[in-house]
PDB file of C-alpha atoms in Angstrom:
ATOM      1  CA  UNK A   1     207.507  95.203 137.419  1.00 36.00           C
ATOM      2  CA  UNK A   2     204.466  95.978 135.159  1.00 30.00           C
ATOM      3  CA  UNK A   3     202.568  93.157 136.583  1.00 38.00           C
ATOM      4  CA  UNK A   4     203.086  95.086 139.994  1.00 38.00           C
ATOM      5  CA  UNK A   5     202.351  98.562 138.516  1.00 32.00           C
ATOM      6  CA  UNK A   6     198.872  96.688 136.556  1.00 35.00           C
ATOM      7  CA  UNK A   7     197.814  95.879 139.954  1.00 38.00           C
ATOM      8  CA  UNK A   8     198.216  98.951 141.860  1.00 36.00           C
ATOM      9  CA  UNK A   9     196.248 100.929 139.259  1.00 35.00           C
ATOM     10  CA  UNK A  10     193.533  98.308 139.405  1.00 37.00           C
ATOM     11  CA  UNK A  11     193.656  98.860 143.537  1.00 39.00           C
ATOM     12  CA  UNK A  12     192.912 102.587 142.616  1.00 37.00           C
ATOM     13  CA  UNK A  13     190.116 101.827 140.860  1.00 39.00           C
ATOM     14  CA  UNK A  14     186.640 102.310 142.839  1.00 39.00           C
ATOM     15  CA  UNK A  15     185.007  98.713 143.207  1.00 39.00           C
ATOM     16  CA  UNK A  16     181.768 100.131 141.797  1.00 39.00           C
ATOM     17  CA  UNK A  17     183.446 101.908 138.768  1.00 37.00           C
ATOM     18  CA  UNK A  18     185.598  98.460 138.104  1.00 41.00           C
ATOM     19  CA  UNK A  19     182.300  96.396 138.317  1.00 41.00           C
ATOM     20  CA  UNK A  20     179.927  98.655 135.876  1.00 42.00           C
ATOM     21  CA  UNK A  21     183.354  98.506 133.380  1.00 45.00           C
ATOM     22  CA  UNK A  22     183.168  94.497 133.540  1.00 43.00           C
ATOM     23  CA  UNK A  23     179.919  94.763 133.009  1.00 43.00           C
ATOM     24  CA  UNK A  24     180.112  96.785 129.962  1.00 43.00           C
ATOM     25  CA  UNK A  25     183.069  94.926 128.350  1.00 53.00           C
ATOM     26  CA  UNK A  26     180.732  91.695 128.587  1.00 57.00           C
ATOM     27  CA  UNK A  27     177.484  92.664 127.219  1.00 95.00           C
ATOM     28  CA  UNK A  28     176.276  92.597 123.724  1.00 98.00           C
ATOM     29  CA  UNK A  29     174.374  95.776 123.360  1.00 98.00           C
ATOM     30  CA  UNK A  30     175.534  99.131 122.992  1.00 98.00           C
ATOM     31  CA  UNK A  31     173.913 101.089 125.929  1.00 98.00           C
ATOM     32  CA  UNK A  32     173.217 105.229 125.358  1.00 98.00           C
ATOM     33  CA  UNK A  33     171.661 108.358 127.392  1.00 98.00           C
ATOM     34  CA  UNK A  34     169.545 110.442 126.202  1.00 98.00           C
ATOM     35  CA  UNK A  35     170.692 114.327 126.419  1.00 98.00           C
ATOM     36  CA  UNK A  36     166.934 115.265 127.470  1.00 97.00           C
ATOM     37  CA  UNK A  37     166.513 113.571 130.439  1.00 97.00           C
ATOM     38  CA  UNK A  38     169.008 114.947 132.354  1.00 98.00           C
ATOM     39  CA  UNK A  39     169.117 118.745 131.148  1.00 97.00           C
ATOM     40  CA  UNK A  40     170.236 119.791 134.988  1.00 97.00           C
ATOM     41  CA  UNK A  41     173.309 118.534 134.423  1.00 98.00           C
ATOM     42  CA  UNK A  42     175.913 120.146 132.409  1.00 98.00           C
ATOM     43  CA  UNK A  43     176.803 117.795 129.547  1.00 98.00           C
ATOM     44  CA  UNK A  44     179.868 117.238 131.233  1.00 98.00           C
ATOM     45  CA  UNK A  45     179.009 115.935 133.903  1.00 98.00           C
ATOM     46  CA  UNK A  46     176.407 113.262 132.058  1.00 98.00           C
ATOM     47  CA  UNK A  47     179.040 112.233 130.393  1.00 98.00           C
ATOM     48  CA  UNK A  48     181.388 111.278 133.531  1.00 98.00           C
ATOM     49  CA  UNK A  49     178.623 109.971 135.480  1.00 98.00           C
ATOM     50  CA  UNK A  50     177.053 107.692 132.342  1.00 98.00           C
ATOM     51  CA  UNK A  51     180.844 106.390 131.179  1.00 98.00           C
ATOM     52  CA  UNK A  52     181.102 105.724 135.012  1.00 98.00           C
ATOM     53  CA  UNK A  53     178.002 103.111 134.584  1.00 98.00           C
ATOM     54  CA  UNK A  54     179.221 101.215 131.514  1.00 98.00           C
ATOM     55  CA  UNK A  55     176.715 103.721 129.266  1.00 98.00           C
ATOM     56  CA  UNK A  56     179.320 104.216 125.669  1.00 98.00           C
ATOM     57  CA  UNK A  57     177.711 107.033 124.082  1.00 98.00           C
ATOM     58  CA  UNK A  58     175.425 109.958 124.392  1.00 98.00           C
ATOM     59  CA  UNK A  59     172.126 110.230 122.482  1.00 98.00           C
ATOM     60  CA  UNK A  60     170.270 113.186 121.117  1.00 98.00           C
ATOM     61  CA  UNK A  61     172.493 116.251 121.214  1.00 98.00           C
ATOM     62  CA  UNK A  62     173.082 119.174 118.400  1.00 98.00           C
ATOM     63  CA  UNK A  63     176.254 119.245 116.450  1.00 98.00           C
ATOM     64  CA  UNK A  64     178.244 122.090 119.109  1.00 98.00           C
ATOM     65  CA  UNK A  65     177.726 119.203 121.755  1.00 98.00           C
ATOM     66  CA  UNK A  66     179.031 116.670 119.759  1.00 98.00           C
ATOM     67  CA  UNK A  67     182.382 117.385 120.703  1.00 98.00           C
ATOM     68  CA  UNK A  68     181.511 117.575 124.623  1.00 98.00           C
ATOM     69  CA  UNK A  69     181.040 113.750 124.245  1.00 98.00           C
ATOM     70  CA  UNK A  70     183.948 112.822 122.288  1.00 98.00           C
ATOM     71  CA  UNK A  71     186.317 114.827 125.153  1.00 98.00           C
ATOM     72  CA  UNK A  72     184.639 112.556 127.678  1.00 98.00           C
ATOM     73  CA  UNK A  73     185.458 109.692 125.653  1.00 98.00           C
ATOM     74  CA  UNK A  74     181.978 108.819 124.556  1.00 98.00           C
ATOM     75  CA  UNK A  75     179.908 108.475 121.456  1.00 98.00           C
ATOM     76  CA  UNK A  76     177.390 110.431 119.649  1.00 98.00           C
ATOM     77  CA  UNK A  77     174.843 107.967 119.171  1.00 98.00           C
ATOM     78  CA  UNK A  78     172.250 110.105 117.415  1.00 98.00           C
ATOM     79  CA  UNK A  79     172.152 113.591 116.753  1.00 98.00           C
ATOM     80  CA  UNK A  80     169.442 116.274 115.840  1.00 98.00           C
ATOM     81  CA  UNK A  81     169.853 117.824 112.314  1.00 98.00           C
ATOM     82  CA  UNK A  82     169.213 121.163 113.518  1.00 97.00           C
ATOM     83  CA  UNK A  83     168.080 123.472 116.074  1.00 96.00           C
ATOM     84  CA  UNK A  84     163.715 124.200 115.206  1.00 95.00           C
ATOM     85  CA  UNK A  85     160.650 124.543 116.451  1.00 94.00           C
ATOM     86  CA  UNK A  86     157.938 121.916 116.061  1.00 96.00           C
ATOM     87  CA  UNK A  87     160.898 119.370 115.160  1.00 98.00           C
ATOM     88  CA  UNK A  88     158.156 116.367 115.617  1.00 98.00           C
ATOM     89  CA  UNK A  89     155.202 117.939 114.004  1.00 98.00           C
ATOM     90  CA  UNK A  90     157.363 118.792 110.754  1.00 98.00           C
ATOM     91  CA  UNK A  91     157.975 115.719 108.832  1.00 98.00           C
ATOM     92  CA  UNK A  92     158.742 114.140 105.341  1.00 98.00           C
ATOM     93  CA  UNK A  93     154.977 113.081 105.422  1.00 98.00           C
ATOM     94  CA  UNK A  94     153.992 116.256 103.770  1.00 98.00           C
ATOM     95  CA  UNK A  95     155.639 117.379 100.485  1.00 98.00           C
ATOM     96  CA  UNK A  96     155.349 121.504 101.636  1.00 98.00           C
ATOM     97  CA  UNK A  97     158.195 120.505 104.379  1.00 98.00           C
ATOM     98  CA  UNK A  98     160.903 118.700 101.892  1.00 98.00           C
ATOM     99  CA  UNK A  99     162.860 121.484 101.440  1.00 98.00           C
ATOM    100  CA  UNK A 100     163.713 122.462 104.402  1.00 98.00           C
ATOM    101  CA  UNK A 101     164.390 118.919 105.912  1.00 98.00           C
ATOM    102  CA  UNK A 102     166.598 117.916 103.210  1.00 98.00           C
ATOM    103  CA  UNK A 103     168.506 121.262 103.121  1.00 98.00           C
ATOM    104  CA  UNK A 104     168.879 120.866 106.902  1.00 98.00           C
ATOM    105  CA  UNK A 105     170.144 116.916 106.474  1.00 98.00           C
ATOM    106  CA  UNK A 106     172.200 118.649 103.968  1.00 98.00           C
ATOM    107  CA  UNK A 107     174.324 120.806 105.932  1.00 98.00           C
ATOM    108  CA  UNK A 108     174.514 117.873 108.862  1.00 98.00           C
ATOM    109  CA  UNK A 109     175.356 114.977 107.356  1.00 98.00           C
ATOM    110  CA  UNK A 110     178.764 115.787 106.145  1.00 98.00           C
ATOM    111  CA  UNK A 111     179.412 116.793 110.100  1.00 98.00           C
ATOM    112  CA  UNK A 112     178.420 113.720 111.112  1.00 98.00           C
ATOM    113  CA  UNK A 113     180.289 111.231 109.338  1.00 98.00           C
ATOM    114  CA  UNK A 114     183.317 113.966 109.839  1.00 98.00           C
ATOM    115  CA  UNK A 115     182.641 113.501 113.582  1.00 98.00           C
ATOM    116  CA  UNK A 116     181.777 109.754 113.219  1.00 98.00           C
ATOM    117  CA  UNK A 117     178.499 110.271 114.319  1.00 98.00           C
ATOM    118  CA  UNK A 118     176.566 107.235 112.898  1.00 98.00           C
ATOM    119  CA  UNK A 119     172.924 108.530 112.817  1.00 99.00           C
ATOM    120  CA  UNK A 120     170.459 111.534 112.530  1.00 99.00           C
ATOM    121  CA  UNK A 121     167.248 111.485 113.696  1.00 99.00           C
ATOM    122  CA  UNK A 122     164.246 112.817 111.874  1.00 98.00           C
ATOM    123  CA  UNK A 123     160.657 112.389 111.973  1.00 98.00           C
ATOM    124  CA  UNK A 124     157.621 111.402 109.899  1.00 98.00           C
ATOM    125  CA  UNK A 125     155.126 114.629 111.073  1.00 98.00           C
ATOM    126  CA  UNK A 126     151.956 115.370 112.545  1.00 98.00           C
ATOM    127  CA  UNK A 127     149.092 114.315 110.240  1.00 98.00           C
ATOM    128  CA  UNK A 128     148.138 116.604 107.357  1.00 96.00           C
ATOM    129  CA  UNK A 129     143.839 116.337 106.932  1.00 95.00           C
ATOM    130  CA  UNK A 130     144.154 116.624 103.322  1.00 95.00           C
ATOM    131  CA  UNK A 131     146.430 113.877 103.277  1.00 97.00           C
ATOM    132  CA  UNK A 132     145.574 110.400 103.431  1.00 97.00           C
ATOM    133  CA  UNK A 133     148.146 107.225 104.981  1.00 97.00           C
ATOM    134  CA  UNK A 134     148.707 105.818 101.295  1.00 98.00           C
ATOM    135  CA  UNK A 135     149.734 109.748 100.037  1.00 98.00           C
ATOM    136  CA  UNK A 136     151.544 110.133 103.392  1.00 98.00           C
ATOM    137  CA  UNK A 137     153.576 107.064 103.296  1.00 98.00           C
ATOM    138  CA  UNK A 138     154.329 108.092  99.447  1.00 98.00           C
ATOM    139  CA  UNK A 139     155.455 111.469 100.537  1.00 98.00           C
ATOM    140  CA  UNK A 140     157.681 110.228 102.913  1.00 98.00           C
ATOM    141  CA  UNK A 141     159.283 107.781 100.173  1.00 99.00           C
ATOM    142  CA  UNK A 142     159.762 110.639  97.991  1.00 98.00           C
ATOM    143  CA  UNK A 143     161.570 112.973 100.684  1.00 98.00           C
ATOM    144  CA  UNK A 144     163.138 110.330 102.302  1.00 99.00           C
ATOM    145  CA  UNK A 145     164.869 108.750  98.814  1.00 98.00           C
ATOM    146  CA  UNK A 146     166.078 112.159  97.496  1.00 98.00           C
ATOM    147  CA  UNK A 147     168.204 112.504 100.675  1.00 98.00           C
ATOM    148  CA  UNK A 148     168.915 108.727 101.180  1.00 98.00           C
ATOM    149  CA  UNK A 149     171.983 108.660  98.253  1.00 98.00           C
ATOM    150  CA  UNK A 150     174.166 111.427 100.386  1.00 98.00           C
ATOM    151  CA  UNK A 151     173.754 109.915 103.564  1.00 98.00           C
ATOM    152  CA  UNK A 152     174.877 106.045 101.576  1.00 98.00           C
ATOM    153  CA  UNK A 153     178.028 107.779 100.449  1.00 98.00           C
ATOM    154  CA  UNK A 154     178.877 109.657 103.951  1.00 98.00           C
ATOM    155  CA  UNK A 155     178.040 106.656 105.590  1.00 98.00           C
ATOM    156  CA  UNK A 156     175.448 108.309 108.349  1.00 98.00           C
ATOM    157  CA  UNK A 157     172.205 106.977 108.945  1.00 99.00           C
ATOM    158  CA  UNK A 158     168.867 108.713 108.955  1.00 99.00           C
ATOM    159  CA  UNK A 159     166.183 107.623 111.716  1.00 99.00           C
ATOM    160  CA  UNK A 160     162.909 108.099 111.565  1.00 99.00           C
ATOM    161  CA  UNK A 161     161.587 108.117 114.886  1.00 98.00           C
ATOM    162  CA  UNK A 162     158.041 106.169 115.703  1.00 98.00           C
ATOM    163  CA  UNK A 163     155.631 107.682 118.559  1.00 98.00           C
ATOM    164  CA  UNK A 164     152.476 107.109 120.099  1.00 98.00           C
ATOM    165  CA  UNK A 165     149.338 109.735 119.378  1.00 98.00           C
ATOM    166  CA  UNK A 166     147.423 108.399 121.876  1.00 98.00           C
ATOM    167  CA  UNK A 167     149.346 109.692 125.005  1.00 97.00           C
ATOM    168  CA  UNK A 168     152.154 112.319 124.083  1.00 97.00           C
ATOM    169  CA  UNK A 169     152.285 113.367 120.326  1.00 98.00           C
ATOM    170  CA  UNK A 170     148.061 113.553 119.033  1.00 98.00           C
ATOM    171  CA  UNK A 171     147.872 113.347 115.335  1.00 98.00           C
ATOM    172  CA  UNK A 172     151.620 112.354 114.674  1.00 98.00           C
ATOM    173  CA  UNK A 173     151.778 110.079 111.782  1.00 98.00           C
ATOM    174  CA  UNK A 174     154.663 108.017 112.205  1.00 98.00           C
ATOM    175  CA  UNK A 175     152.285 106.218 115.097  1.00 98.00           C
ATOM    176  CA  UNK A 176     152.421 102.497 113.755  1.00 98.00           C
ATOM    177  CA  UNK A 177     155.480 100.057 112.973  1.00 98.00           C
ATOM    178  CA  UNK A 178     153.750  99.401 109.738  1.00 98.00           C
ATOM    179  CA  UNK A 179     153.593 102.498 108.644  1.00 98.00           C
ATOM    180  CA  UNK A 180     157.207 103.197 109.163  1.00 98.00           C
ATOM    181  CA  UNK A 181     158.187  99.713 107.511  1.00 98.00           C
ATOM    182  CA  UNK A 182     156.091 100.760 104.495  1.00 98.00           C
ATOM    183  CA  UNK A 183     158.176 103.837 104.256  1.00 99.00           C
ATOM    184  CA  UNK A 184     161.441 102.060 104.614  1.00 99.00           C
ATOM    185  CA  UNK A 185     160.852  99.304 102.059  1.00 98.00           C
ATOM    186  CA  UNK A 186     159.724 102.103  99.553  1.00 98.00           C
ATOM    187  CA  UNK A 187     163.592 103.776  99.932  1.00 98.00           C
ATOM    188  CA  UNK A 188     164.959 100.644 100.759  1.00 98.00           C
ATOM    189  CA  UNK A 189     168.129 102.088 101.437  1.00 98.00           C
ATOM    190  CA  UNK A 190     170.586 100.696 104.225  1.00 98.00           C
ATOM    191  CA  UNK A 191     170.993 104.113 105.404  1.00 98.00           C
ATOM    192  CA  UNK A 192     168.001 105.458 105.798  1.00 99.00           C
ATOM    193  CA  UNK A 193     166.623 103.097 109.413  1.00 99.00           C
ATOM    194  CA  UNK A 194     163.608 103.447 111.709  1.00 99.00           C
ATOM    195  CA  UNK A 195     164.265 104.996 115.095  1.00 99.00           C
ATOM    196  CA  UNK A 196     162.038 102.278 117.062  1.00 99.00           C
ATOM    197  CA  UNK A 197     160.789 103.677 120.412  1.00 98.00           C
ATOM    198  CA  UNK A 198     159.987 100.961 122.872  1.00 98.00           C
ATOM    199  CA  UNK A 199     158.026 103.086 124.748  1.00 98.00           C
ATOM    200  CA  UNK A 200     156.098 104.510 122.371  1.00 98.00           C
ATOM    201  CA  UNK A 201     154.979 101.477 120.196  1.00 98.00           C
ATOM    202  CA  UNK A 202     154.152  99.447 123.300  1.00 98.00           C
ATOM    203  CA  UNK A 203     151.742 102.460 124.007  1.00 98.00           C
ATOM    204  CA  UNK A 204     150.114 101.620 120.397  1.00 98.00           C
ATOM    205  CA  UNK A 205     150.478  98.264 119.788  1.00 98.00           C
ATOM    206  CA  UNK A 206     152.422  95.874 122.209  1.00 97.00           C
ATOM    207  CA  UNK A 207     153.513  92.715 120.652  1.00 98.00           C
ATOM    208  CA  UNK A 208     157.045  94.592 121.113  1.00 98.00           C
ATOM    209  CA  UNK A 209     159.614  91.411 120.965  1.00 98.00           C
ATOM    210  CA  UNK A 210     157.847  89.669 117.967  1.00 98.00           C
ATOM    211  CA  UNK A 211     157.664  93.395 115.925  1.00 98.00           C
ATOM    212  CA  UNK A 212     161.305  93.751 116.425  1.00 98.00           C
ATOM    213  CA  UNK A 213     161.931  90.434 115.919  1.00 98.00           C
ATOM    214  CA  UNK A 214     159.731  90.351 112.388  1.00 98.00           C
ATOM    215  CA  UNK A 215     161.077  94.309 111.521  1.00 98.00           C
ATOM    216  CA  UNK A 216     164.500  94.237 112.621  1.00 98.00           C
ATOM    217  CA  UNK A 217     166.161  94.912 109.025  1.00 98.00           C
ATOM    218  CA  UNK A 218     164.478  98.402 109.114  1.00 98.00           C
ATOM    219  CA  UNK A 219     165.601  99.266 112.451  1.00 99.00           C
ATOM    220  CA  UNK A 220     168.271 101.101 112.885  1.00 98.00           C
ATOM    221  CA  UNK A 221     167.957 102.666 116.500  1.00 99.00           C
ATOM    222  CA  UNK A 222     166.470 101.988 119.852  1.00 99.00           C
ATOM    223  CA  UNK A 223     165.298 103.863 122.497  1.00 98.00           C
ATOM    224  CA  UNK A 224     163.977 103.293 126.328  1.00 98.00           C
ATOM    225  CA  UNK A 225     161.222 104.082 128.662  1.00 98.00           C
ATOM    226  CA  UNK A 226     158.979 102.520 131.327  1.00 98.00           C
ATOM    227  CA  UNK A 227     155.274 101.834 130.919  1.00 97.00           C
ATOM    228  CA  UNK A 228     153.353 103.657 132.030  1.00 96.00           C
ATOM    229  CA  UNK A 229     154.953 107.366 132.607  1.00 96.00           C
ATOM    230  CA  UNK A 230     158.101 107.215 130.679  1.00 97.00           C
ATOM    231  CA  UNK A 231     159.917 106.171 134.148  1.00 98.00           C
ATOM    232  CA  UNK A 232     162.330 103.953 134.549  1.00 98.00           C
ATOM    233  CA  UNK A 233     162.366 100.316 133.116  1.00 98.00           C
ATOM    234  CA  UNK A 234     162.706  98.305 136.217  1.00 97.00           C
ATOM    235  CA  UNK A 235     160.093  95.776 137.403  1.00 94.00           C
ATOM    236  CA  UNK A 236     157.523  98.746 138.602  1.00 94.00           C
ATOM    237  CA  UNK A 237     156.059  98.581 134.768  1.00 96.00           C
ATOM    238  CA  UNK A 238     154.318  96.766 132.458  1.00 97.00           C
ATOM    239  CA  UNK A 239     157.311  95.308 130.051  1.00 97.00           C
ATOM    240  CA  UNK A 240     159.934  92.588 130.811  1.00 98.00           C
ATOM    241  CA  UNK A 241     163.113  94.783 129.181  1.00 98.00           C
ATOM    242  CA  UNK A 242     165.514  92.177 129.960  1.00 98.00           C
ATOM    243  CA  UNK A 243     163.405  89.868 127.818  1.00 98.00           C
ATOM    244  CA  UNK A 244     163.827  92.702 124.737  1.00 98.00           C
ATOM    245  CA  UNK A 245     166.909  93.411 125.157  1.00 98.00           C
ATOM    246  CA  UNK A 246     167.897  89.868 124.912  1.00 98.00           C
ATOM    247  CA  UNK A 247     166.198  89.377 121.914  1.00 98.00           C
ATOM    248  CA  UNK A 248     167.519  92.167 120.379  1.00 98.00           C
ATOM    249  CA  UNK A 249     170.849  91.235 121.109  1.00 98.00           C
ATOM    250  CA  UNK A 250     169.895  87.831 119.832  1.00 98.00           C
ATOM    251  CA  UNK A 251     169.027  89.436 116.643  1.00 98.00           C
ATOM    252  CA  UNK A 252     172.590  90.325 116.471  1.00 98.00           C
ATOM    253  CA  UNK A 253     171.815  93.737 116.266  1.00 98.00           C
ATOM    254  CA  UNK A 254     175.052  96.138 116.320  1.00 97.00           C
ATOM    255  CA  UNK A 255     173.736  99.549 117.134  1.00 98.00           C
ATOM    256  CA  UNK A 256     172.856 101.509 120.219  1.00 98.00           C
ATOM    257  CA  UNK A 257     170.135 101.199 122.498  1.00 98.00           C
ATOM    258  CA  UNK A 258     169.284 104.333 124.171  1.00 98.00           C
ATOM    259  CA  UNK A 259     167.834 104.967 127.263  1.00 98.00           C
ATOM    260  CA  UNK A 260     165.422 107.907 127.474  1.00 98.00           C
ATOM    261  CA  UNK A 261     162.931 106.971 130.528  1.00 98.00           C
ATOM    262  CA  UNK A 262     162.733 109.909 133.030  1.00 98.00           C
ATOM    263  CA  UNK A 263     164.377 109.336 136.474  1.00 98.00           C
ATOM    264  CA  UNK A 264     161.997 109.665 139.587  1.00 97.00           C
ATOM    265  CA  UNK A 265     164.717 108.706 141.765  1.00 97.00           C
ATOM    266  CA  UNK A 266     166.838 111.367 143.993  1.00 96.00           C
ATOM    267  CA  UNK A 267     169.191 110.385 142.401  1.00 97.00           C
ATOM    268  CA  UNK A 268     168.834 109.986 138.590  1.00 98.00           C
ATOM    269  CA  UNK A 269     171.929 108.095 138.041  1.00 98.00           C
ATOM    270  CA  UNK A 270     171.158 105.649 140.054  1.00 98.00           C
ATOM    271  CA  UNK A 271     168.576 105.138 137.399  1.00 98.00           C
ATOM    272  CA  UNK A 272     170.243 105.262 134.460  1.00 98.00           C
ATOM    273  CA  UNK A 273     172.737 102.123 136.406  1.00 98.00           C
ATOM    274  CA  UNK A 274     169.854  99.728 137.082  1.00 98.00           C
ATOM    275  CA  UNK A 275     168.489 100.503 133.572  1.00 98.00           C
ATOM    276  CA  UNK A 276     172.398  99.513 132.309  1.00 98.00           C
ATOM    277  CA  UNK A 277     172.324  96.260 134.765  1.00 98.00           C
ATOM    278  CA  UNK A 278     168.894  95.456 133.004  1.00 98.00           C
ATOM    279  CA  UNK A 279     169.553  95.542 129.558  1.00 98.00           C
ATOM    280  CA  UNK A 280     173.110  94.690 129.538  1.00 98.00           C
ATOM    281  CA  UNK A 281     172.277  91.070 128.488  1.00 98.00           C
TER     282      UNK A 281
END
């Protein structure tokens, strides 16, 4: 009798729908959307369409969405610390802006583990003249390891996002892999990650696979995007994502990856379901 009722559910199930779920139960990576992306849509309605795909959490949204995602049985993947203007250019790379990011990583992090929202994002800031990479990167300890003990014992992870100055964010610090991993071995603190943008550091540097390969124990978040434009990451750009995501699921890596390429498509989500088929390795 439950055999029978087992397979009439199954019959109900759209062949598409049952496919992308396979899909999902098989690979090793832990796909995300980003919130940005795909403002249009109510948050809602993201959340159907990306659960739909295989896609298990949602990436980027403030603390009132949180619980959007969780209804829709998804995760928060990452979450912003606060609402504020000139959230990239205002970083722990300059000592004047300490207060307010730890006071703001304050009040969040207790929400997040409450929610079981398993990382923040911050940033390392636009480039202060007066302040040279050595300071900068010292600055950045300092802020970064005065926080770093609360979000140990709450169990959240900060990310601190890398991006490229040469195309979208001139005179960001944070523009280098080796600047971040200085940072992170100076807290050294399991909970306090880089947020490593594909995009971004193939802009600056390439060499992506062997970076994350070499860097991987100070990662502690991934996102997407095509080269060039941001678009999706199919074969009309310049990197091979199956090839990273396979070797960052070879790395055993246990976090999320996050797509945040923008759609050209009609149709975004159809999109957001090749990039799942790509990187779900």
């Amino acid at each position: 009798m439950l055999g029978g009722l087992a397979a009439a559910a199954a019959a109900l199930v759209p062949p598409a729908f049952a496919a992308a779920r396979s899909a999902a139960s098989a690979g090793r990576l832990k796909q995300s959307v980003c919130r940005r992306p795909y403002n249009r849509f109510p948050l809602p309605e993201l959340c159907r369409r990306a659960k739909q795909i295989g896609i298990v959490a949602v990436d980027l949204l403030q603390s009132d969405e949180w619980p959007v995602a969780r209804d829709a049985g998804l995760d928060v993947s990452l979450g912003y610390p606060s609402r504020r203007e000139k959230f990239i250019e205002t970083g722990f790379n300059d000592p004047a802006n300490h207060t307010l990011l730890i006071q703001e990583l304050e009040s969040v992090l207790p929400l997040a583990a409450q929610a079981r929202v398993p990382n923040i994002i911050a940033m390392f800031g636009k480039r202060n003249p007066g302040i040279d990479e050595s300071a900068a990167v010292a600055n950045c300890v300092a802020g970064l390891s005065k926080i770093a003990p609360l979000a140990a014992e709450l169990g959240v992870t900060i990310c601190v996002e890398l991006l490229n100055s040469k195309i979208d964010h001139a005179g960001y610090q944070g523009d280098h892999t080796l600047f971040g991993v200085a940072v992170m071995q100076g807290v050294n603190s399991p909970h306090v990650k880089l947020l490593y943008d594909i995009y971004h550091m193939q802009i600056m540097e390439g060499d992506v696979i062997r970076t994350i390969r070499e860097h991987m124990k100070w990662i502690g978040h991934f996102h997407t995007g095509g080269i060039p434009g941001r678009h999706e990451i199919n074969d009309s750009q310049e990197l091979n994502y199956r090839a990273v995501a396979e070797a960052i699921a070879d790395l055993n890596y246990h976090g999320y990856v996050a797509h945040e390429f923008v759609p050209t498509r009609p149709d975004p989500f159809a999109s957001l379901a090749e990039a799942f088929r790509v990187c779900n390795v």
